[in-house]
XYZ file of C-alpha atoms in Angstrom:
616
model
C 0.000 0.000 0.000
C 2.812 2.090 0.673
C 4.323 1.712 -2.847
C 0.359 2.318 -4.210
C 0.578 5.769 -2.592
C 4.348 6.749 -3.866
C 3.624 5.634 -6.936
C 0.026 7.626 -7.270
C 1.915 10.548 -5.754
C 5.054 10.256 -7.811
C 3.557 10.106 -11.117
C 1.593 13.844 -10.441
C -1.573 12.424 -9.319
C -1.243 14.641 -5.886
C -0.567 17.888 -8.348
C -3.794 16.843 -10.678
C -6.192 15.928 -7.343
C -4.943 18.966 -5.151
C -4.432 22.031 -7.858
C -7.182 20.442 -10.406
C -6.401 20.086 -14.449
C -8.559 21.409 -16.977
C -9.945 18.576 -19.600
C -6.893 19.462 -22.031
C -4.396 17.481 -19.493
C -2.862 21.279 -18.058
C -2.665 21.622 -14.284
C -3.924 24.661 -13.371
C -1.356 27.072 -11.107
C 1.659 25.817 -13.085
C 3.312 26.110 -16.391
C 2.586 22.393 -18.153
C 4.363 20.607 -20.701
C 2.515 19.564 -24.518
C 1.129 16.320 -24.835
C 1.535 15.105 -28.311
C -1.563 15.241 -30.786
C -3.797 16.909 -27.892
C -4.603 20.800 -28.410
C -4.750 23.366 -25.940
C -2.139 21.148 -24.101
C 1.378 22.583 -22.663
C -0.172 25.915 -21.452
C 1.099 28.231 -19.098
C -1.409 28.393 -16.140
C 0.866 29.769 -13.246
C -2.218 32.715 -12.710
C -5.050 30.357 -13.173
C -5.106 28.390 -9.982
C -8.877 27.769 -10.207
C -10.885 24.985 -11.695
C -14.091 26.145 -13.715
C -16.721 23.818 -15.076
C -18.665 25.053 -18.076
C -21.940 22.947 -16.465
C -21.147 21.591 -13.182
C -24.768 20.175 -12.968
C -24.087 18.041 -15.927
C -23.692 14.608 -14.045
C -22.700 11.085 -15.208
C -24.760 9.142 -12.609
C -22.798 6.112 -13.399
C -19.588 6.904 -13.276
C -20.526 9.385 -10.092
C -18.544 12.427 -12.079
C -18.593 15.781 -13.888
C -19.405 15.356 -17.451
C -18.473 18.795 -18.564
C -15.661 20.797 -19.767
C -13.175 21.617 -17.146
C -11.067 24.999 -17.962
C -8.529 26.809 -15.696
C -9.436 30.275 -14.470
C -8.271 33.261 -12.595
C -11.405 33.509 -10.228
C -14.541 31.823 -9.625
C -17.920 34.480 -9.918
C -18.732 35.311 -6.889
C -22.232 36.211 -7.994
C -24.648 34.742 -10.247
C -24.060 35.394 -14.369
C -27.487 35.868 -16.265
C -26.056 36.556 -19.826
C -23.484 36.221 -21.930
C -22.613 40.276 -21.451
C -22.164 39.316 -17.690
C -19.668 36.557 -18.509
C -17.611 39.142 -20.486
C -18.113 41.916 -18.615
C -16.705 39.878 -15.500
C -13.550 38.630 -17.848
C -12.601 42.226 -18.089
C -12.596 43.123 -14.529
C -11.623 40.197 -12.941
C -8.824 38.979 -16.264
C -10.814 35.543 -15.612
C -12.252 34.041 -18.657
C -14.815 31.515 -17.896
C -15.272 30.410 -22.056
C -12.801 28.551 -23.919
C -9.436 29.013 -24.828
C -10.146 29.327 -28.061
C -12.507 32.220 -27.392
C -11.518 35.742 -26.822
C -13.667 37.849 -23.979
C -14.393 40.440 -26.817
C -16.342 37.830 -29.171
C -18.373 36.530 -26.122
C -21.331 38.572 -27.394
C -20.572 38.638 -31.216
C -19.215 35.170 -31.792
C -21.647 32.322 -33.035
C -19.706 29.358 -30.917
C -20.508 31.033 -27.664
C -23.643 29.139 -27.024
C -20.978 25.768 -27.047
C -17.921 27.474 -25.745
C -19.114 29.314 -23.054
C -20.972 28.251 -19.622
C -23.974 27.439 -18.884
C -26.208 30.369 -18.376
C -26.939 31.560 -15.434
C -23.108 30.661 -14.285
C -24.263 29.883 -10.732
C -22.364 32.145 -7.918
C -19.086 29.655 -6.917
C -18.343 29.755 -2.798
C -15.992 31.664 -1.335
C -13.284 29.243 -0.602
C -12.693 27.157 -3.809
C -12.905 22.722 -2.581
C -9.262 21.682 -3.676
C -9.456 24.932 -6.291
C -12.387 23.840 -7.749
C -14.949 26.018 -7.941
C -17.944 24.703 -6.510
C -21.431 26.219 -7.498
C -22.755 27.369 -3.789
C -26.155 26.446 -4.429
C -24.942 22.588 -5.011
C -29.206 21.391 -5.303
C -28.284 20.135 -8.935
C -25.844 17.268 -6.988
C -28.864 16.094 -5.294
C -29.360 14.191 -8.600
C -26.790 11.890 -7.071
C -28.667 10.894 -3.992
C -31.749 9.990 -5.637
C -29.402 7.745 -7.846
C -27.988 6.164 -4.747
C -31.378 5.985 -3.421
C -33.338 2.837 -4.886
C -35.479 1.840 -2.012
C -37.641 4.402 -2.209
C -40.147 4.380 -5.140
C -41.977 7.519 -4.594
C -39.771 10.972 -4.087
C -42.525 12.464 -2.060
C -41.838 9.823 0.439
C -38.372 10.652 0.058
C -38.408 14.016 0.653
C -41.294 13.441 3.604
C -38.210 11.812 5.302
C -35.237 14.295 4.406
C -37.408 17.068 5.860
C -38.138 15.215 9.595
C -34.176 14.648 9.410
C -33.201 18.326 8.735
C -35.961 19.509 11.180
C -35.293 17.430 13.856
C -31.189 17.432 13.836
C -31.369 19.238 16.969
C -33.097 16.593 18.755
C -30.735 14.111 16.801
C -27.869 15.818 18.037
C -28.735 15.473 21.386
C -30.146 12.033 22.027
C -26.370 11.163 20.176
C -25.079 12.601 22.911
C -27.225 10.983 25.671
C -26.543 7.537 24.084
C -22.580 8.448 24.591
C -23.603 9.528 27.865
C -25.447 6.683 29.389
C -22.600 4.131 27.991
C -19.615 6.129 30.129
C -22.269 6.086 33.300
C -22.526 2.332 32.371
C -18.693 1.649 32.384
C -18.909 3.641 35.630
C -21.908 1.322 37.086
C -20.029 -1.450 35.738
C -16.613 -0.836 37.709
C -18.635 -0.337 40.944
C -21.395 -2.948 41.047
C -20.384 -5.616 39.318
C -22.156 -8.293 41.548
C -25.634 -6.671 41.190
C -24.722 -5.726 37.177
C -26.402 -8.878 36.052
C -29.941 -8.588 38.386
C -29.707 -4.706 38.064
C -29.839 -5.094 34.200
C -31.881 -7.755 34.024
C -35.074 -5.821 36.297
C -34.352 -3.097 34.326
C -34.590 -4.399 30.521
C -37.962 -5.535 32.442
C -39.187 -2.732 32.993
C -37.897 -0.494 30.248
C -39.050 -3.393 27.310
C -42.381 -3.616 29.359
C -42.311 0.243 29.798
C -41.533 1.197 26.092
C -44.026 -1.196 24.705
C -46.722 0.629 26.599
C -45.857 3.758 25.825
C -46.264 2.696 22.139
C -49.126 1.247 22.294
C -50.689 4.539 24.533
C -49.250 6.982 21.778
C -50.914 4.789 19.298
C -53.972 4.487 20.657
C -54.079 8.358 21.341
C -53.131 9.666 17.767
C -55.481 7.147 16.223
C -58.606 8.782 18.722
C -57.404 12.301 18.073
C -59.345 13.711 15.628
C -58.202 14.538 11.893
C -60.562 16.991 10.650
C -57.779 19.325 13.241
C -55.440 18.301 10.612
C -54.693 20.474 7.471
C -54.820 18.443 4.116
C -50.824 19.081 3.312
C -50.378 17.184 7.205
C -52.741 14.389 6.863
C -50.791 12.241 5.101
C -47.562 12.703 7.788
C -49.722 11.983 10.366
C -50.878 8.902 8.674
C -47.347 7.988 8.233
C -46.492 8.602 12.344
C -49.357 6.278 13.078
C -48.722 3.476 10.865
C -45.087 3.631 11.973
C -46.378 3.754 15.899
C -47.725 0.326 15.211
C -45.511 -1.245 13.232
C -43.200 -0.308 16.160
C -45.217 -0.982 18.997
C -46.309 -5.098 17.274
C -42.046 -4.842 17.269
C -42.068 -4.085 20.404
C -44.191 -6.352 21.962
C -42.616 -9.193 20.137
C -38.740 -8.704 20.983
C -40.389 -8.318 24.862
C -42.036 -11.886 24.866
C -38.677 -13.685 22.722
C -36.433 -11.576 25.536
C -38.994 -12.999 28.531
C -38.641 -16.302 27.149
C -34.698 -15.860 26.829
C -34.430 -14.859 30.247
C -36.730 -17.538 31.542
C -34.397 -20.611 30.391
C -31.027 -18.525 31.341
C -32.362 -17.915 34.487
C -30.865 -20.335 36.499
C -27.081 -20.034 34.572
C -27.200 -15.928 34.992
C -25.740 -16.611 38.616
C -22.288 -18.109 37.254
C -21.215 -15.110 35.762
C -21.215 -13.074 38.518
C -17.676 -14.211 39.868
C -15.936 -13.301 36.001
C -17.977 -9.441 36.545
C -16.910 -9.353 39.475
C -13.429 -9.570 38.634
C -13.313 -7.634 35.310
C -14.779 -4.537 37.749
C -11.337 -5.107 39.496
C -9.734 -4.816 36.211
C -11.108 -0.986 35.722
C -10.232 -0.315 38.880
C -6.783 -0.829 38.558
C -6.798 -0.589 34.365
C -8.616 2.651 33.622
C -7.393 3.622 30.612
C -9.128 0.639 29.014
C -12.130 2.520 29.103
C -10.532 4.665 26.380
C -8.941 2.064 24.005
C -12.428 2.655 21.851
C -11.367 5.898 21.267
C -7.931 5.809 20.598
C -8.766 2.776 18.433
C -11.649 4.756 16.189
C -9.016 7.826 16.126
C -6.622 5.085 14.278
C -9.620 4.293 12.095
C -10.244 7.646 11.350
C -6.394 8.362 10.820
C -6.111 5.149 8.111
C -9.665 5.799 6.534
C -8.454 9.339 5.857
C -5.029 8.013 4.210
C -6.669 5.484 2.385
C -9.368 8.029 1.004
C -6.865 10.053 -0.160
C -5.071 7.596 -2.324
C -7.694 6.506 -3.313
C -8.474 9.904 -5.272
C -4.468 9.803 -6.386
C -5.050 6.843 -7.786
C -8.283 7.999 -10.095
C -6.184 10.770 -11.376
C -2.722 8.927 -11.784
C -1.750 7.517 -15.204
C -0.902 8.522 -18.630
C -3.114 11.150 -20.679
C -5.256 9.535 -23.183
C -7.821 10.966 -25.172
C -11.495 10.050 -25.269
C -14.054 10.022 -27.405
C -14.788 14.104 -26.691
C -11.699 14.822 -27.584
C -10.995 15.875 -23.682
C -7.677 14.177 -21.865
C -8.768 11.713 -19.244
C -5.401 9.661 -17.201
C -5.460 5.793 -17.179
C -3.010 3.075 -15.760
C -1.986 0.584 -18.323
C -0.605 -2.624 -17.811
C -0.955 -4.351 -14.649
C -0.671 -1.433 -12.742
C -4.393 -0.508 -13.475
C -5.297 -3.190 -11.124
C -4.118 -1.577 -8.009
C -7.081 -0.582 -6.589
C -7.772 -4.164 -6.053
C -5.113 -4.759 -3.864
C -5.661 -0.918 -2.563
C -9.807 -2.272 -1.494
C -8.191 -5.497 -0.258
C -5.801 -2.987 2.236
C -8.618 -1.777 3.408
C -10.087 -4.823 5.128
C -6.850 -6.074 5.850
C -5.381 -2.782 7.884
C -8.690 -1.993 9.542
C -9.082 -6.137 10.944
C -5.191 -5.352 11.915
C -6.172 -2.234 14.190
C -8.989 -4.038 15.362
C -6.780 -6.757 16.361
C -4.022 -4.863 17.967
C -7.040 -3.532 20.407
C -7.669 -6.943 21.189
C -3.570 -7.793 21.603
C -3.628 -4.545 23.804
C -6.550 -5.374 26.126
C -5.313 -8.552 26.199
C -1.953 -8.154 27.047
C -3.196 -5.931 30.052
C -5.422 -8.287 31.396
C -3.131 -11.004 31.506
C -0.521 -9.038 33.209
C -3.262 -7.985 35.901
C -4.510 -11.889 36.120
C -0.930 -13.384 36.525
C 0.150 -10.968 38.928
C -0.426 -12.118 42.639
C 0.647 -8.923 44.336
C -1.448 -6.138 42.313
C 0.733 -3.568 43.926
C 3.530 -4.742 41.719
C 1.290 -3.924 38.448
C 3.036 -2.132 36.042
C 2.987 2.026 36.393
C 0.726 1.553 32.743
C -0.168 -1.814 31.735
C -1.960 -0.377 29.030
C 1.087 1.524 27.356
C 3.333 -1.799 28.776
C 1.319 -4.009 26.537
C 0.879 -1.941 23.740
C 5.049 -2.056 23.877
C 5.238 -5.514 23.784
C 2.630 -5.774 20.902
C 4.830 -3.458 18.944
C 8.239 -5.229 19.973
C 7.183 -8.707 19.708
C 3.702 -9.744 18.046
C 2.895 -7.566 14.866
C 3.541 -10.614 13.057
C 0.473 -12.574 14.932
C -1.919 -9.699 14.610
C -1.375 -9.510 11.075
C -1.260 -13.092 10.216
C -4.748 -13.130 12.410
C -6.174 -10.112 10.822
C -5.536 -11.911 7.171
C -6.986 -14.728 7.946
C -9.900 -13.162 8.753
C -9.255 -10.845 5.483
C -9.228 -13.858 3.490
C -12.924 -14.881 4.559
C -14.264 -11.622 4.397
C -13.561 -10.805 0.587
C -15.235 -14.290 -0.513
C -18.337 -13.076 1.334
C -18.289 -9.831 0.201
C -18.168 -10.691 -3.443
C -20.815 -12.922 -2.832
C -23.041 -9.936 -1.806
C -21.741 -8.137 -4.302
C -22.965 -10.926 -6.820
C -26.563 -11.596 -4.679
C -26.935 -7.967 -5.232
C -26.055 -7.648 -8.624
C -28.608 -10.748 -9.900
C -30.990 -9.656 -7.033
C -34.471 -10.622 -9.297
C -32.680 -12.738 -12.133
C -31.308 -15.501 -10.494
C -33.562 -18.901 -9.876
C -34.882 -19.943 -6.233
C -31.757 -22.429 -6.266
C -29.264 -19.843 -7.485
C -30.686 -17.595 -4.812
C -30.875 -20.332 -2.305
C -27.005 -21.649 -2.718
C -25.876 -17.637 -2.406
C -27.435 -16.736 0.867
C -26.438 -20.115 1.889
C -22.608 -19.623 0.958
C -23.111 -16.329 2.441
C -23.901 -17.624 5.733
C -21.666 -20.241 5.816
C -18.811 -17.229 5.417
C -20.030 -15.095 8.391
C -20.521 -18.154 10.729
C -16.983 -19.044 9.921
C -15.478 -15.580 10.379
C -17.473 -14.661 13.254
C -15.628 -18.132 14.648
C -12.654 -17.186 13.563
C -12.626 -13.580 15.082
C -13.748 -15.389 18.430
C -10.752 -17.865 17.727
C -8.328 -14.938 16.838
C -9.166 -13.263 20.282
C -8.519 -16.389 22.776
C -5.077 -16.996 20.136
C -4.180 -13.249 21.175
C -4.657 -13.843 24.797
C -2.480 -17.058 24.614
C -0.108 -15.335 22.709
C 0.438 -12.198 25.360
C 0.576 -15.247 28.262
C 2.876 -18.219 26.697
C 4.872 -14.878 23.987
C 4.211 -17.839 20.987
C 3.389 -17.193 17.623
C 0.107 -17.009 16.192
C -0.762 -20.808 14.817
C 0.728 -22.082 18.032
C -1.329 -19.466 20.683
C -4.277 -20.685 18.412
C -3.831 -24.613 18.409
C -3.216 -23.816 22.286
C -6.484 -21.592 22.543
C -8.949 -23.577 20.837
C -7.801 -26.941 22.754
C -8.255 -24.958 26.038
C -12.090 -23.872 24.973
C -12.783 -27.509 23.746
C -11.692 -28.813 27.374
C -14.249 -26.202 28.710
C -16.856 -26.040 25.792
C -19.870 -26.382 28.915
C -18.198 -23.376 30.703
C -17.870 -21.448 27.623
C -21.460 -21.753 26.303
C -22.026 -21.369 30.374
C -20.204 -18.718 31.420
C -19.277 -16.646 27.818
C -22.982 -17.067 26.447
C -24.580 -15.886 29.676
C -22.124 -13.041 29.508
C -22.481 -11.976 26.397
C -25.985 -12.012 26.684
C -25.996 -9.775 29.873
C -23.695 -6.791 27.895
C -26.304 -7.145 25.377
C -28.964 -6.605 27.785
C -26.722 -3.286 28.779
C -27.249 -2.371 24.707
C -30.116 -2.693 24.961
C -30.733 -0.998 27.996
C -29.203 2.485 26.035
C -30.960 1.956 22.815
C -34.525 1.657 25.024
C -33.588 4.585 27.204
C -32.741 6.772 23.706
C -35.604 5.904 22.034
C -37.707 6.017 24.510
C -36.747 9.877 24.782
C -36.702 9.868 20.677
C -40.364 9.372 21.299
C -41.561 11.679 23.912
C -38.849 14.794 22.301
C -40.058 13.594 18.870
C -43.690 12.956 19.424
C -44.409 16.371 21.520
C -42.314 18.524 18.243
C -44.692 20.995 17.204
C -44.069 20.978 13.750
C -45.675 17.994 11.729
C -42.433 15.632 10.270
C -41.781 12.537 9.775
C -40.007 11.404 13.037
C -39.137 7.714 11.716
C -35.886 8.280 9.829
C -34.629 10.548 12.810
C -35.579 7.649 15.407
C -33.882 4.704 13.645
C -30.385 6.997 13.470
C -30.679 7.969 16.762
C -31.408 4.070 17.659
C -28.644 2.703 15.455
C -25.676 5.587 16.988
C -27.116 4.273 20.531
C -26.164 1.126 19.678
C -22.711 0.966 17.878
C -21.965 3.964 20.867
C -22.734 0.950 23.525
C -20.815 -1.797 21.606
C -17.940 -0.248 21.119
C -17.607 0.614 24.799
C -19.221 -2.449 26.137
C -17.311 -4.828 23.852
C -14.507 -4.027 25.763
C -15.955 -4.900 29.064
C -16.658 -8.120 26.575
C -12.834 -8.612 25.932
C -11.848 -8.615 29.067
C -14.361 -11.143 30.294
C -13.834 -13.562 27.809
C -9.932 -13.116 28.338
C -10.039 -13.111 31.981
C -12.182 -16.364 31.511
C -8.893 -18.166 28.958
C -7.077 -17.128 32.102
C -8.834 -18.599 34.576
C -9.693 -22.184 32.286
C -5.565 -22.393 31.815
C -5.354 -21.208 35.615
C -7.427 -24.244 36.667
C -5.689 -26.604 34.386
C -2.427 -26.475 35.830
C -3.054 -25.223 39.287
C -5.159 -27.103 41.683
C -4.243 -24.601 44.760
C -2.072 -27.064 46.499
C 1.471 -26.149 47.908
C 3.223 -25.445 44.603
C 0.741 -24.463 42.705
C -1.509 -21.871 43.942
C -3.477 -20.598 41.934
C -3.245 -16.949 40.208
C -7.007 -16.225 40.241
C -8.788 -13.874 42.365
C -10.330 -14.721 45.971
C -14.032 -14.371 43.918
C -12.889 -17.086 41.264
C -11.359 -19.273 44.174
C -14.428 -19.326 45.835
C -16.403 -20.028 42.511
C -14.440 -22.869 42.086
C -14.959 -24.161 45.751
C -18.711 -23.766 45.389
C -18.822 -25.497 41.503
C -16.883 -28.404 43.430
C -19.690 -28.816 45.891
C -22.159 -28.271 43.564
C -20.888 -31.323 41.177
C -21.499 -33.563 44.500
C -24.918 -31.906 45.038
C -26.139 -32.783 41.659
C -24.260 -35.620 41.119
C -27.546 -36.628 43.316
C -29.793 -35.424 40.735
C -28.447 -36.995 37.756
C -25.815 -36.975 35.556
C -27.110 -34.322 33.125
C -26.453 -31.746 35.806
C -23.417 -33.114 36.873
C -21.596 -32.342 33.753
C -23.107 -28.742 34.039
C -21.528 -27.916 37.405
C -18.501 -29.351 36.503
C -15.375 -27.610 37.588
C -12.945 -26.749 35.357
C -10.082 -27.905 37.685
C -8.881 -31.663 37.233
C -6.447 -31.387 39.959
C -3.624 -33.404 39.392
C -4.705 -35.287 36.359
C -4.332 -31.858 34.036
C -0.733 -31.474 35.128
């Protein structure tokens, strides 16, 4: 990727992207050399620093570009040109021709080839600050063209524009329930650290009573708008009322649904909820004594952010790197030949690639941190930073494993996104079997890589305890979980399920204020477009903060199944685990007898994980 950028950047593509060329091959803001057989090529252009578009509203909607004639001007019109005599009348007081080369500002009014070689008419007033020296009409309503290109889900524009308008009318409210999601996810963390033994009842009573809570206040705002009376209503409003009501039920029938499948969830779980206790327990520790690991989701999105932004960029070099060739307009366009034209490939693969490998050094990092905590019997001798001492060690000793783990999981991804790519492409041509086999092979591929990220994590935890490379760490990780596949579908599942239960604690408690903010707005939108974003930023705001609570279960859990293993707390070989775990362990060991009463079915569910001296 690095010799994709130089070689984008080396061959003038950062030149053409940044200072613009006109659509004879010329950068503008430079003198240019002539291309061979191409006219108005090798011009001077050191005063025109400015791209102008004849008719930036003429769009090529499949493509996604500007179909017209680029030229290279002194200024962009601040104000709107009506006529022709405007156009000229602004080259002589500004020495910025907006027509063509070929056209001097005296024959704008007198010449016959104006209509062709000059703009558009009106010339639309360009903003103030040029984007990358282009300049951009400031009335840009003619690129909306492009968004109801994108758009193909929606049939009827009215609809459409039903929906834009409760967006831009409510961003207010949007902005602010963003922030409450954001906010309710730190108090979490905070709740988290502090009552970890409760966490699991606490959360539990209270996706109760805010699933029971929200689905009642649906069905009373439904209820109400369908008794309050329409004639109140002005014809232009009707039909956005009618829109609020049918989207009150659809969501309240939701709602009463996911509140019966979660009862019923909870009801079998019931009696395995108590077992995780002990590992939430101990991960509160862990923030305690680890608090920067409530900030790895930032620093990680900031690294996102950081490579997104690089990869963006060279991505644009790359559409304007090349040689000049000339199309079928007789305009220059720039083209790789060879294999070199296939870059972008390898640039898309990249992305995957580098964004699984930043993922995946979070994962080393937490990791690494928690293992240092687990394995330390005297936390006063912790590292100053564990954080910053694993993050050291990740960068000293196992890049190699996080990238070989983040390409593995590369190499699954890209089969399952052409696949989509394919299912989308046919989506109404293919057969029943055709479609059948696709969304089966599709499946198939995100069952296996959402294994193989689960994999990937437990190889990075044995990795930052045993320092071994990746296939080894992973051999050693999954033979571990197979030993303890009961207490991982015990313990892991019922864990998982209660940081979901947190998620959806914060989406409930957003959208339950979405409602009441967006259901008492005075003016009559459309409040279901502004709902589901606020709903969706809720959630990925709660995953990405919770799924670190997440990684440090699950790796204090590797810890404490390899603990067991070979430690049985006798003289020798004490264990590492905390005085919570110990006791788990002790109480597991009495429960085995217990139910060994009962029959053998629970027996093998209360299990201990210890083997005592067989494991050695």
């Amino acid at each position: 990727m690095g010799f994709i950028c130089g070689f984008s950047v080396a061959t003038g593509a950062a030149a053409r992207l940044v200072s613009g060329y006109d659509s004879y091959g010329n950068i503008c803001g430079q003198k240019n050399a002539k291309l061979e057989a191409i006219p108005n090529s090798g011009m001077d252009h050191t005063h025109r620093k400015y791209v102008f578009f004849l008719d930036p509203c003429n769009l090529d909607l499949i493509n996604r570009k500007i179909k017209s004639v680029a030229l290279c001007v002194k200024a962009c019109p601040r104000q709107e040109l009506k006529t022709l005599s405007d156009v000229q009348k602004f080259a002589e007081i500004n020495g910025s021709a907006l027509c063509s080369y070929n056209l001097k500002p005296s024959e704008y009014t007198t010449s016959s080839k104006a209509s062709v070689l000059c703009p558009k008419l009106p010339v639309p007033a360009s903003a103030p600050i040029p984007f990358f020296h282009r300049c951009a009409p400031v009335n840009i309503s003619c690129y909306a063209k492009f968004a109801e290109a994108l758009i193909t889900f929606v049939s009827d524009n009215s609809v459409l524009h039903r929906l834009i308008s409760g967006v831009m009318t409510s961003k207010e409210i949007i902005l602010g329930l963003c922030l409450l999601s954001l906010v309710l996810s730190m108090i979490l963390m905070v709740i988290i650290r502090y009552i970890s033994r409760v966490l699991v009842w606490i959360l539990t009573i209270l996706v109760i009573l805010g699933s029971l809570g929200g689905t009642g206040v649906l069905w009373w705002l439904y209820a109400k708008q369908r008794k309050s009376p329409k004639e109140t209503v002005i014809p232009e409003q009707l039909q956005i009322a009618e829109d609020n009501l049918r989207a009150l039920l659809i969501y309240a029938i939701s709602a009463t649904v996911f509140t019966v499948i979660l009862f019923l969830i909870m009801l079998v779980m019931r009696k395995r909820v108590a077992l995780t206790i002990a590992l939430f327990h101990v991960a509160g520790k862990v923030f305690i004594h680890l608090p920067l690991l409530v900030f790895q989701p930032f620093w990680t999105f900031f690294a996102l952010v950081l490579f997104w932004a690089y990869w963006i960029m060279t991505l644009l070099f790359l559409g304007t790197t090349g040689s000049a060739v000339q199309n079928d307009q007789g305009f220059v366009e720039f083209r790789v030949s060879g294999p070199l034209q296939y870059m972008w490939w390898y640039h898309v693969v990249g992305l995957i690639w580098i964004s699984e490998f930043i993922l995946a050094c979070q994962q080393m990092t937490v990791a690494g941190a928690v293992v240092t905590y687990y394995f330390t019997r005297d936390k006063r001798n912790l590292p100053f930073t564990p954080i910053l001492a694993s993050v050291n060690r990740l960068i000293r000793y196992h890049l190699g494993t996080v990238a070989k783990g983040s390409f593995i999981i590369t190499l699954v991804k890209i089969p399952r996104m052409i696949l989509m790519y394919i299912h989308s492409q046919l989506k109404g041509k293919e057969n029943a079997c055709a479609r059948c086999v696709l969304k089966s092979c599709i499946c198939c591929l995100w069952c296996l890589e959402k294994c193989l990220n689960y994999l990937n994590q437990n190889a990075y935890t044995a990795t930052a305890i045993n320092s071994t490379n990746f296939c080894t760490s992973a051999k050693d990780a999954f033979v571990i979980l197979v030993e303890n596949a009961l207490r991982v579908a015990a313990i892991n599942t019922v864990g998982d399920f209660m940081l979901f239960l947190g998620k959806v604690l914060i989406v409930c408690s957003t959208g339950l204020a979405g409602i009441m903010l967006l259901n008492y707005q005075q003016d009559y939108t459309v409040w279901v477009l502004p709902l589901i974003i606020v709903c969706l930023f809720a959630f990925l705001v709660a995953h990405c903060f919770l799924s670190i609570y997440e990684m440090v279960v699950d790796v204090l859990f590797l810890c404490f199944a390899i603990d067991t293993k070979y430690n049985d707390g006798s003289p020798g070989r004490e264990f590492y685990m905390d005085k919570v775990l110990m006791e788990f362990v002790e109480n597991s060991r009495k429960a085995m007898k217990e139910a060994g009463k009962g029959g053998v079915a629970d027996a093998r569910e209360l299990k201990p994980m210890a083997s005592g001296a067989s494991s050695a």
